[in-house]
XYZ file of C-alpha atoms in Angstrom:
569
model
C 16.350 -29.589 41.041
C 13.955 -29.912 38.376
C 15.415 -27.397 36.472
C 18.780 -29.078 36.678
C 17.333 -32.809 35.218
C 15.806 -30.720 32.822
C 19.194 -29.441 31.610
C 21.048 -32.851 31.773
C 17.837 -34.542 29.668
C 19.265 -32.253 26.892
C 22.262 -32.552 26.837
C 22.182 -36.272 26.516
C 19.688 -35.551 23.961
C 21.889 -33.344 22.191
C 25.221 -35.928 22.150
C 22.776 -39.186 20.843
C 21.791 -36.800 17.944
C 25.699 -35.972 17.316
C 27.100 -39.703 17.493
C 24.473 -40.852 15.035
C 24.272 -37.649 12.414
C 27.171 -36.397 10.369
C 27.370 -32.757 11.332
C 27.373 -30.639 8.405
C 30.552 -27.884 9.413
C 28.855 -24.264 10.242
C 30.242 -20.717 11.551
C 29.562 -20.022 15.177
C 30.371 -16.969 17.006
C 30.698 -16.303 20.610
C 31.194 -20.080 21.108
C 30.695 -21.128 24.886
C 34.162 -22.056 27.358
C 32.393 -24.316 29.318
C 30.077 -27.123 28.585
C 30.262 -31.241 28.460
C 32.203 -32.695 26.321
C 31.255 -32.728 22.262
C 28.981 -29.673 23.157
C 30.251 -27.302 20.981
C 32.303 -26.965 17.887
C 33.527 -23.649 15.759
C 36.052 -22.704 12.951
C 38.842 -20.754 12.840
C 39.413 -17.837 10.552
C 41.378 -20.682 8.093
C 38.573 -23.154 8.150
C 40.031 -24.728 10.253
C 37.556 -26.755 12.810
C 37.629 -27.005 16.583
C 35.099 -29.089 18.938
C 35.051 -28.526 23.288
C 36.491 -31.679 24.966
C 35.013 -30.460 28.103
C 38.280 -28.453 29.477
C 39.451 -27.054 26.354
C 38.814 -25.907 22.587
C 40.919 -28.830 20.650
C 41.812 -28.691 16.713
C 40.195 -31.240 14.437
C 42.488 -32.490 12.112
C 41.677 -31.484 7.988
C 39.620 -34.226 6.447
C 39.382 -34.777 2.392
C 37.488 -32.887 0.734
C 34.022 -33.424 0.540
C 33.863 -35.397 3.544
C 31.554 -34.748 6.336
C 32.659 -35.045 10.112
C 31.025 -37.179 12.172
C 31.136 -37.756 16.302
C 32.004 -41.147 17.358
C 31.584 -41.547 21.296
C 32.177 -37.581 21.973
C 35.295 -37.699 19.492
C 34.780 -36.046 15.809
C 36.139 -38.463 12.561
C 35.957 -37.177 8.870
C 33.907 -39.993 6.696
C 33.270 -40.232 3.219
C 30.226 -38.984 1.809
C 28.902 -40.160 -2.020
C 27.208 -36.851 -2.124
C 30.017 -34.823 -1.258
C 32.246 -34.768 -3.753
C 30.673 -35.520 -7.404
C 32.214 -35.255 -10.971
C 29.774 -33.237 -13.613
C 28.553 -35.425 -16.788
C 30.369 -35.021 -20.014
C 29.217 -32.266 -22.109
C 30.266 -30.519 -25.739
C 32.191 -33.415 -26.974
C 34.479 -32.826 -30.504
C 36.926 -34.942 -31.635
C 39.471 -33.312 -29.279
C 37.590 -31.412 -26.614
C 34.812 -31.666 -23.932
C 33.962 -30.187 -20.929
C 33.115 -31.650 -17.141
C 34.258 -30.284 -13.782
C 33.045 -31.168 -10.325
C 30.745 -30.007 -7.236
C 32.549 -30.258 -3.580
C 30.590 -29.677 -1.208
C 33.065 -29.776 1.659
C 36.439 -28.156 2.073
C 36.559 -30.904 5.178
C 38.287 -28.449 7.228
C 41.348 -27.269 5.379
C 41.412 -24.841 2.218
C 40.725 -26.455 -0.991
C 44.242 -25.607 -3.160
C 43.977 -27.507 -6.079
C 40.893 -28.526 -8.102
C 40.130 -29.816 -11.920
C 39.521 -33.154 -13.378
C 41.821 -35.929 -14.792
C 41.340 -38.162 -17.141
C 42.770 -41.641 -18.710
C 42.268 -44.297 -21.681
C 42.278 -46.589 -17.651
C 40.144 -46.650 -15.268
C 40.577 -44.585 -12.486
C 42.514 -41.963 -13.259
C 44.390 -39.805 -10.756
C 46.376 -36.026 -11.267
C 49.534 -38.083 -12.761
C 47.302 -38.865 -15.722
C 45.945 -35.714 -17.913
C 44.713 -33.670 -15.804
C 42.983 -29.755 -15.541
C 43.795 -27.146 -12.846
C 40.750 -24.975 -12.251
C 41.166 -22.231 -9.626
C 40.847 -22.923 -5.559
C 37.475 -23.390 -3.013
C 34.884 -25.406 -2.024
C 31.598 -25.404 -4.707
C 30.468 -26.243 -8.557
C 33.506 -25.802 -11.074
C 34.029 -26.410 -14.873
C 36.844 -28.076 -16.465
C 37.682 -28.164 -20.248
C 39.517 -31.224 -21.693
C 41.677 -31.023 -24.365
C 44.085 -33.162 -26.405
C 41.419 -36.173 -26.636
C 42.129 -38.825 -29.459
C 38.988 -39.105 -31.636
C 36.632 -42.302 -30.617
C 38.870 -43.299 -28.013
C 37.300 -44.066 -24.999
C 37.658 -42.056 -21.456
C 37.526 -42.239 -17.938
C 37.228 -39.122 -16.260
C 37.023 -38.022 -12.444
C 37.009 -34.907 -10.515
C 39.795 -33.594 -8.107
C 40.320 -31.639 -4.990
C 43.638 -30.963 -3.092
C 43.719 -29.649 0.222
C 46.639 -29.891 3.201
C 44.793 -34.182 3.908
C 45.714 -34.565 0.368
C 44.013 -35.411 -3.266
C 40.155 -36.896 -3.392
C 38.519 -37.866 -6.127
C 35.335 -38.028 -7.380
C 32.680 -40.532 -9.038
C 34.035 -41.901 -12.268
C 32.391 -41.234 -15.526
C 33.487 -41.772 -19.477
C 32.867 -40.711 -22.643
C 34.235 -41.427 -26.805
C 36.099 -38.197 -28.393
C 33.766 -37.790 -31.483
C 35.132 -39.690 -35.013
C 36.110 -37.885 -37.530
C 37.731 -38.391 -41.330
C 41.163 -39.285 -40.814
C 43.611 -36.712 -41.497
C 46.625 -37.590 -43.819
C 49.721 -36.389 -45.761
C 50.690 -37.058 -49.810
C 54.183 -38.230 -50.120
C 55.971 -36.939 -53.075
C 56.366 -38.417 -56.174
C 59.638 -40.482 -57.088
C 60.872 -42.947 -59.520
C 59.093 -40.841 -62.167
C 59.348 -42.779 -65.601
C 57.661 -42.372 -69.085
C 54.510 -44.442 -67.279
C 55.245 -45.376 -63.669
C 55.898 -43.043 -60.987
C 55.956 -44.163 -57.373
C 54.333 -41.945 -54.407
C 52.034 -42.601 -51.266
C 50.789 -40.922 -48.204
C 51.056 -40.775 -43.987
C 48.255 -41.423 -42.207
C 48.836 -38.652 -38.892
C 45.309 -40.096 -37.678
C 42.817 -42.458 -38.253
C 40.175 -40.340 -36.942
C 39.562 -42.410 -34.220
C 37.897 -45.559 -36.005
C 39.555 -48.363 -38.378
C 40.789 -47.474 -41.746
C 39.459 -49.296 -43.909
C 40.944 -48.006 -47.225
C 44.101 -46.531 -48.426
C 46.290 -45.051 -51.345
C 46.513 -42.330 -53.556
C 44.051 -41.230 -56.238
C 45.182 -39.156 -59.615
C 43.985 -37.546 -62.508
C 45.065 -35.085 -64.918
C 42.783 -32.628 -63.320
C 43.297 -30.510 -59.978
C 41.794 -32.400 -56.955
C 41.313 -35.900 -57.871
C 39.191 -38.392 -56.017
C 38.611 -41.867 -55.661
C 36.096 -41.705 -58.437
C 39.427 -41.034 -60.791
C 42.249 -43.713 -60.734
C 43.346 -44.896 -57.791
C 45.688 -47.431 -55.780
C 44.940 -50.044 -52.993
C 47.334 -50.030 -50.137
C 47.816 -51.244 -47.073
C 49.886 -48.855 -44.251
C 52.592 -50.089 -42.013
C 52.746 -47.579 -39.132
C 50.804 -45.230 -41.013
C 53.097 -45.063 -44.277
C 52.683 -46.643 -47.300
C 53.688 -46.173 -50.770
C 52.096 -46.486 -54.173
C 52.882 -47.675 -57.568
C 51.392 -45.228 -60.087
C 50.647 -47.090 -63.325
C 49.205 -46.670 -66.671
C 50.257 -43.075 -67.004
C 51.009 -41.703 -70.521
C 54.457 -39.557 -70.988
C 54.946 -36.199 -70.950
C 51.536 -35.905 -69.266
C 51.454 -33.497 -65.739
C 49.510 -35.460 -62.893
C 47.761 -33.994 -59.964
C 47.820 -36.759 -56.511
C 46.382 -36.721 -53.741
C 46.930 -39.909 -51.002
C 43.513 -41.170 -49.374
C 41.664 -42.996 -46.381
C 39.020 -44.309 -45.512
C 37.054 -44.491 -41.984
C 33.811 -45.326 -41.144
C 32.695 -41.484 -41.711
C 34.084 -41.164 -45.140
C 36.809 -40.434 -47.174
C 39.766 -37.618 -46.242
C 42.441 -36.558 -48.863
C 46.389 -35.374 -48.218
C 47.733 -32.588 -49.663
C 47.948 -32.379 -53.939
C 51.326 -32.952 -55.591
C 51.596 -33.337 -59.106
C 54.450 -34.850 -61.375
C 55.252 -34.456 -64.955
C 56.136 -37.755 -67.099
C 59.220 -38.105 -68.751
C 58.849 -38.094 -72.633
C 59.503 -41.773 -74.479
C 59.739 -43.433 -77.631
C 56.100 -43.867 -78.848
C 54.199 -47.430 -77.779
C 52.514 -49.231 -80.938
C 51.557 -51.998 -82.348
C 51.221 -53.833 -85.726
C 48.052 -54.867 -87.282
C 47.850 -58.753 -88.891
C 48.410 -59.039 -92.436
C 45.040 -59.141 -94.669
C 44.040 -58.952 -97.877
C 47.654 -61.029 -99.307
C 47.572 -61.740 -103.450
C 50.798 -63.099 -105.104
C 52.121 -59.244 -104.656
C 50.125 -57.429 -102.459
C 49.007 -57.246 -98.463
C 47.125 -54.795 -96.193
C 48.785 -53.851 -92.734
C 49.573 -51.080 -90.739
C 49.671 -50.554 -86.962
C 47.785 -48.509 -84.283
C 49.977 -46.496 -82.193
C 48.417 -46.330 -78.080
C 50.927 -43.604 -76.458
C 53.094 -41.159 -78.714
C 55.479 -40.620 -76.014
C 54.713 -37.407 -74.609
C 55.312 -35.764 -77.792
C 53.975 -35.388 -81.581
C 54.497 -38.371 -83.518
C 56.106 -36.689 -86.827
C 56.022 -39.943 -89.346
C 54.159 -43.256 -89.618
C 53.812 -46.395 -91.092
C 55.209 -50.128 -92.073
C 58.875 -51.650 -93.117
C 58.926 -54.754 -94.355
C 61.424 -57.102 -95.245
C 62.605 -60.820 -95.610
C 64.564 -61.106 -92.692
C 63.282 -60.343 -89.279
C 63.036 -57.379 -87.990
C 62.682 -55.191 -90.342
C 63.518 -50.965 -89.940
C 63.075 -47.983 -91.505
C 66.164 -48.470 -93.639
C 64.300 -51.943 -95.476
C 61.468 -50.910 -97.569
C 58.954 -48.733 -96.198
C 55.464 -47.366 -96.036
C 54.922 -43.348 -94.934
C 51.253 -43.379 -93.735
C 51.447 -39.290 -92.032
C 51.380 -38.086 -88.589
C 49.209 -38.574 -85.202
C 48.148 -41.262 -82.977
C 45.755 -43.952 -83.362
C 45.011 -46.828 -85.549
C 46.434 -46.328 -89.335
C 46.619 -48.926 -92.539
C 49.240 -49.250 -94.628
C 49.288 -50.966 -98.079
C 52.461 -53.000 -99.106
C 52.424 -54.019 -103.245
C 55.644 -55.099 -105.366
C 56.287 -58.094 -103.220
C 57.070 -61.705 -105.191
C 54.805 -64.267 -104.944
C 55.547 -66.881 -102.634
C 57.526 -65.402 -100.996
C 58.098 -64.852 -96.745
C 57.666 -61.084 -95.497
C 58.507 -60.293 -91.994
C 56.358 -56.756 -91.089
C 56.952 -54.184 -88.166
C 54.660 -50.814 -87.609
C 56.433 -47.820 -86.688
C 56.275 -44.395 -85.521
C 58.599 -41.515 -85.033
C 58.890 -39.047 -82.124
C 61.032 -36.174 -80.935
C 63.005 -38.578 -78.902
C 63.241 -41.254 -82.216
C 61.725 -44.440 -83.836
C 60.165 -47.206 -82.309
C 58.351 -50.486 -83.330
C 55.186 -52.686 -82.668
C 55.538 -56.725 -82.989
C 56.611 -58.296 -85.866
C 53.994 -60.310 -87.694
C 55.040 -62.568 -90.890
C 53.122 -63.442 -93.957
C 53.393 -64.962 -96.717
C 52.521 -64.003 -100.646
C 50.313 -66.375 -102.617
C 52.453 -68.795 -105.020
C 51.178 -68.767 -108.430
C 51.588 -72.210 -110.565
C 52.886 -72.579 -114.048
C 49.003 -72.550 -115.090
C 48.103 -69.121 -113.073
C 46.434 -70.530 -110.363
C 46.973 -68.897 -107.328
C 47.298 -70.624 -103.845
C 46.750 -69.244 -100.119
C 49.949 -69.780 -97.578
C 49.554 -71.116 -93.733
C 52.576 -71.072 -91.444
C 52.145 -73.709 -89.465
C 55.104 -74.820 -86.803
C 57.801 -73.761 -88.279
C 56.419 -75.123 -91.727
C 54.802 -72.800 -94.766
C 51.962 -75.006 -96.477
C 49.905 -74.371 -99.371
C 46.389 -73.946 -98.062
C 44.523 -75.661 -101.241
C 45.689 -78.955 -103.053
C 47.397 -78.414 -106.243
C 45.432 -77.893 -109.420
C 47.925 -77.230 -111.940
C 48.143 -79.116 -115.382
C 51.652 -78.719 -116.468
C 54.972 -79.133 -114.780
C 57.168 -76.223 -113.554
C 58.883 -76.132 -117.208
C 55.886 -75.671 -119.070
C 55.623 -79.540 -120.175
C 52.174 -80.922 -120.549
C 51.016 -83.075 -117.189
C 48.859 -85.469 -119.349
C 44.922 -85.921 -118.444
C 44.304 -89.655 -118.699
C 40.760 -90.237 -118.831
C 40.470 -93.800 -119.416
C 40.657 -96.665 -117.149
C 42.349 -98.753 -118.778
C 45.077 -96.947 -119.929
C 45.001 -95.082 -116.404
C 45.519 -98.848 -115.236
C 49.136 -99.271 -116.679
C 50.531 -95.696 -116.557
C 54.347 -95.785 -115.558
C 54.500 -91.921 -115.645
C 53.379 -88.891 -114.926
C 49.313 -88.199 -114.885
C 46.302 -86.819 -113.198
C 42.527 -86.981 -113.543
C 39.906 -84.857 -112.608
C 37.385 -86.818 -109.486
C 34.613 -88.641 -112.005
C 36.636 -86.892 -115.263
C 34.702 -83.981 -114.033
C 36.802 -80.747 -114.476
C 34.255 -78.597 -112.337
C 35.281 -81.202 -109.383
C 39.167 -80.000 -109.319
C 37.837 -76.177 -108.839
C 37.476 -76.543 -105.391
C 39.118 -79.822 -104.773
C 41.942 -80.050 -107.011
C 43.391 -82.509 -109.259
C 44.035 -86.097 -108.583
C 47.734 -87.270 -109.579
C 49.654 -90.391 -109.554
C 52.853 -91.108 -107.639
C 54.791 -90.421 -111.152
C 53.361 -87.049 -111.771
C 54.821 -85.729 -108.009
C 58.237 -87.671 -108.343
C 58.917 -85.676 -111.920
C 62.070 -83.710 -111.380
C 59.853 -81.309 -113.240
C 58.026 -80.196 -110.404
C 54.136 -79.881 -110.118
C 54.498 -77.127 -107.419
C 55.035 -73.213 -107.992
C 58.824 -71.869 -108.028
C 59.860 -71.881 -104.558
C 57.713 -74.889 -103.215
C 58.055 -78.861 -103.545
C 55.755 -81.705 -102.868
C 56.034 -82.407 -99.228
C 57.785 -85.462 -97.901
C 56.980 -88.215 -95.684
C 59.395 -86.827 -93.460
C 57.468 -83.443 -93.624
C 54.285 -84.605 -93.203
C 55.813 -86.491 -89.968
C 56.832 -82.900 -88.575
C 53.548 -81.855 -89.255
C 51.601 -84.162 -87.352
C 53.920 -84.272 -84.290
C 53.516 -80.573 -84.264
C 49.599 -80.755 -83.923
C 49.991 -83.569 -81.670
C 50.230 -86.661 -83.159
C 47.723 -88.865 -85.264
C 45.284 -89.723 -83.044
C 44.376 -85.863 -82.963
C 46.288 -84.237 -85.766
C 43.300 -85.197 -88.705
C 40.935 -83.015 -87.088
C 43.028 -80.460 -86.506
C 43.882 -80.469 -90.602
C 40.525 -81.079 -91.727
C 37.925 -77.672 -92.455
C 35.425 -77.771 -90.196
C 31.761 -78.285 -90.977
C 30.215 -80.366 -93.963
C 30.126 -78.869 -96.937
C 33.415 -80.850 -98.318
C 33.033 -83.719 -95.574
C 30.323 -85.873 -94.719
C 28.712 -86.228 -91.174
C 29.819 -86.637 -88.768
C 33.290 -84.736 -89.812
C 34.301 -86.255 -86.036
C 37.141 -83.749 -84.042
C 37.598 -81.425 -87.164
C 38.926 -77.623 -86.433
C 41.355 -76.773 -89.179
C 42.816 -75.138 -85.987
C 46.068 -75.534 -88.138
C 44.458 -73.535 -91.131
C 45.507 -76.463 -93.251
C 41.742 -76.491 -94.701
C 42.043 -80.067 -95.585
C 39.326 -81.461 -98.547
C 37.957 -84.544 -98.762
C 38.497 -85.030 -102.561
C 37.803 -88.678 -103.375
C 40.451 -91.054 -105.274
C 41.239 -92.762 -108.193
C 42.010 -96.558 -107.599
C 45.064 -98.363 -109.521
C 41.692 -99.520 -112.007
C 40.914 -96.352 -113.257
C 37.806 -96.289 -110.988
C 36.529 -93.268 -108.897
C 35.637 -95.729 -106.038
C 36.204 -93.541 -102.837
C 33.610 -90.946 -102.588
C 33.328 -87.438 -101.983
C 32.943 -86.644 -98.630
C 34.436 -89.730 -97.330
C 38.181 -88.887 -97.128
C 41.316 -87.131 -98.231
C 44.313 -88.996 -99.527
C 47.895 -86.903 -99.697
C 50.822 -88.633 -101.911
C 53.848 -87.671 -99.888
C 57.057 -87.482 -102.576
C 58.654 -90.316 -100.159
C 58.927 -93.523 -102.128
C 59.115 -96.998 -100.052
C 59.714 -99.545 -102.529
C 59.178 -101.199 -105.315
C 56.344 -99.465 -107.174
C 54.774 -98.221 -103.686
C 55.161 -94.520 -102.184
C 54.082 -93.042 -98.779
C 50.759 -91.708 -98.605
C 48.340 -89.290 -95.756
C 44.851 -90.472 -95.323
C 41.848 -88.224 -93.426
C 38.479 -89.717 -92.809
C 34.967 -87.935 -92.066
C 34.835 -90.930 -89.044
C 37.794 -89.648 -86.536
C 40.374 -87.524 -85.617
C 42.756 -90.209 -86.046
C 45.420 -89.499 -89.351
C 46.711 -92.428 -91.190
C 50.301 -93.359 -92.485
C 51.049 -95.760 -95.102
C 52.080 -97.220 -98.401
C 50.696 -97.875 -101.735
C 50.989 -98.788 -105.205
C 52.305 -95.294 -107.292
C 49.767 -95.693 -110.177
C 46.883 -94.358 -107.631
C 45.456 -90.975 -108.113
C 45.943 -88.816 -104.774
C 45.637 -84.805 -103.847
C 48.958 -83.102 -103.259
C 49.886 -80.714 -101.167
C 53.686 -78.324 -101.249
C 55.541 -77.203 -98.725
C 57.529 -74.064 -99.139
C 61.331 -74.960 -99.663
């Protein structure tokens, strides 16, 4: 009897310890026939487990793998177990490849036919995402993943198929290493003499923003970024580039670029030859101008592609002047040249073009215009300003006879200055060195002469003139500062708004009153006669003051003694 409680204390020993403990699946041979119920359990040559229900061996049904079995009330269930069924840590991450894999430690009763890892840009990721298949069985195995996007994040777990069906493992991720992206150069179209168009394909970004595009070129092999370049931005990858600033007949080497975080990558090189032009030139401003001479020339910035063969100027005095009008011939090559022009007439208009010959023929830089000094009856020699679509002497006329050689007379007396009814002029203070600089001070009858004070070519300007003048530079409020030479060495202080922006170089030369008397200073003013008469014995006259910007307009009586200025006719 004792012997028997004895037996029973066990086994109620032994089924408390098997409905609270997972059992961890183990061979048994010889397994017992007889027993209570839960006693005993065994597998079958196919893993397959069995447990005694106290009349008979019954099958347990497969669990998943890497769960443990566990006896519930004498009756065995498969539960999940965290430590059962792990996936490794990520290890040898590249930009396309690492490696993981998983431990099982359970087939849960049913051979293990399918094992690996999967993986997804999602959580969770099951075996209809990317997925490995690594071999059969229970225990530690590695997996390889390929085809990752660089820097883009994954989630990876480990798999195990048996006849239950698929478990997974714990989740874990990982970033694909970055890398420089990886592009393509598109090749060049639209090639001209200096614009050709190209671009590139971005296959990648490298897995990280790109943060700069476009193509880089050189005349070299391999350019880089450090050579000329473009600034794109892609659409889908693509974009296209304007290449400008490119000579002709010049071979260039491209190569498309972009920019991550890591660095810079390069496409492929292509290279494209320009297509050979005229030359590209330009035409220096006119210096150095007598009565019958000027300095030009032109500087010539791209020869086309090919040897320029002749050089120089053409002139004329119409516009646009060619190689058929008069000509310089100043050699070959590129670059900046100077060209002198003589023979021309004084006082006369000159329209000037530079140009160069290629291979492929002749082309032009701007045309500039000048014009010759005019030279009086006297000698005297006088500067030209274009201004508007006026030509203006630039100094006040100095001359001492009229146009036909006939004495201007030099009345030096007051009193006979005082009832002049024709033609005179005086010198400011009857001080000859005065008119050097300043010129000569005539009355209205000396300008009206059909004789003509001015050179051959010119004529006193009109009131009407003067009027185009002034609205040209703005109108009169403004326009006397814009005629007057700036600083005061001919005006006195404070010389208010003065520029000569106009390059009229306007004097302040004093006057000569209807008296005889030499009562408006130096330095004060500048009185014009227009050859405009109002009535009676009174003209139009111009007056500039030292005070203001502001230009006058009126009338007075013709026996005054005023500067004069001529206007080209």
């Amino acid at each position: 009897m004792k012997r028997y409680l004895q037996k029973i204390t066990l086994i109620v020993l032994i089924l408390l310890v098997i409905e609270i403990t997972p059992i961890k699946v183990w061979a048994q041979s010889n397994p017992m026939t007889t027993g209570p119920i839960g006693s005993q359990i065994t597998y079958g040559v196919n893993e397959d487990i069995k447990y005694w229900n106290g009349t008979v061996w019954v099958t347990i049904p497969s669990g998943l793998p890497g769960q443990n079995l566990k006896f519930v009330n004498g009756v065995p269930i498969w539960v999940n177990n965290p430590n059962g069924f792990t996936t490794n840590a990520i290890t040898n991450i590249t930009d396309t490849n690492a490696n993981s894999g998983g431990q099982i430690a359970s087939s849960s009763g049913s051979q293990i036919t399918a094992r690996g890892v999967c993986w997804s840009t999602n959580h969770n990721p099951t075996i209809a995402d990317s997925h490995t298949s690594d071999d059969i069985g229970k225990g530690n195995f590695t997996s390889n993943l390929t085809g990752l996007s660089p820097g883009i994040l994954c989630y990876v777990r480990a798999y195990a198929t048996n006849s239950a069906g698929t478990s997974y493992g714990n989740e874990v991720s990982f970033k694909a290493s970055i890398i420089l992206p990886v592009l393509t150069t598109t090749t060049a179209t639209s090639i001209t003499g200096t614009i050709a168009m190209c671009g590139g394909s971005i296959v990648s970004n490298g897995g990280a923003t790109i943060i700069a595009c476009g193509v880089c070129w050189s005349i070299n092999h391999n350019p880089t970024i450090t050579d000329s370049i473009t600034s794109d931005s892609p659409i889908n990858g693509l974009y296209t580039s304007s290449i400008t600033g490119i000579l002709p007949g010049t071979t260039y080497y491209v190569r498309a670029y972009a920019k991550n975080i890591l660095g810079t990558a390069y496409g492929n090189e292509i290279s494209f030859t320009t297509i050979t032009t005229l030359p590209t030139l330009t035409t220096n401003l006119a210096s150095s101008i007598t009565n019958m001479s000027v300095i030009s020339g032109g500087n010539i910035t791209n020869n086309g592609g090919v040897s320029i063969i002749s050089k120089g100027v053409c002139w004329n005095t119409s516009h646009n002047p060619t190689i058929n009008n008069s000509i310089t011939i100043n050699g070959t090559g590129n670059g900046n040249f100077a060209s002198s022009i003589i023979g021309l007439a004084s006082g006369t208009t000159y329209y000037i073009r530079a140009y160069a010959t290629n291979s492929v023929g002749t082309a032009y830089g701007n045309e500039i215009s000048f014009t010759t000094q005019a030279t009086d009856i006297d000698g005297n020699v006088y500067d030209a300003v274009t201004i508007g679509t006026q030509i203006w002497l630039q100094q006040n006329l100095n001359v001492t006879h009229y146009n036909n050689g006939d004495l201007v007379p030099n009345v030096t007396d007051n009193n006979s200055w005082n009832v002049l009814s024709s033609g005179a002029y005086a010198d400011y203070n009857n001080d000859a060195s005065n008119s050097i600089i300043l010129g000569r001070l005539y009355n209205f009858y000396a300008v009206a002469d059909s004789r003509n004070l001015c050179p051959t070519g010119w004529h006193v300007s009109s009131d009407a003139e003067w009027i185009t003048l002034i609205t040209y530079l703005g109108g009169t409020n403004i326009a006397g500062g814009k005629l007057k030479e700036i600083g005061l060495v001919h005006w006195n202080s404070p010389n208010t708004g003065a520029t000569n922006e106009s390059g009229f170089t306007a004097l302040s030369t004093g006057t000569r009153d209807i008296t005889g008397s030499y009562n408006s200073g130096i330095g004060n003013n500048a009185h014009y006669w227009t050859s405009t008469v109002w009535q009676y014995s009174n003209a139009w006259f111009i007056t500039l003051y030292c005070n203001q910007s502001y230009l006058a307009n009126g009338y007075t009586n013709m026996r005054y003694g005023f500067s004069v200025r001529c206007v080209k006719n």
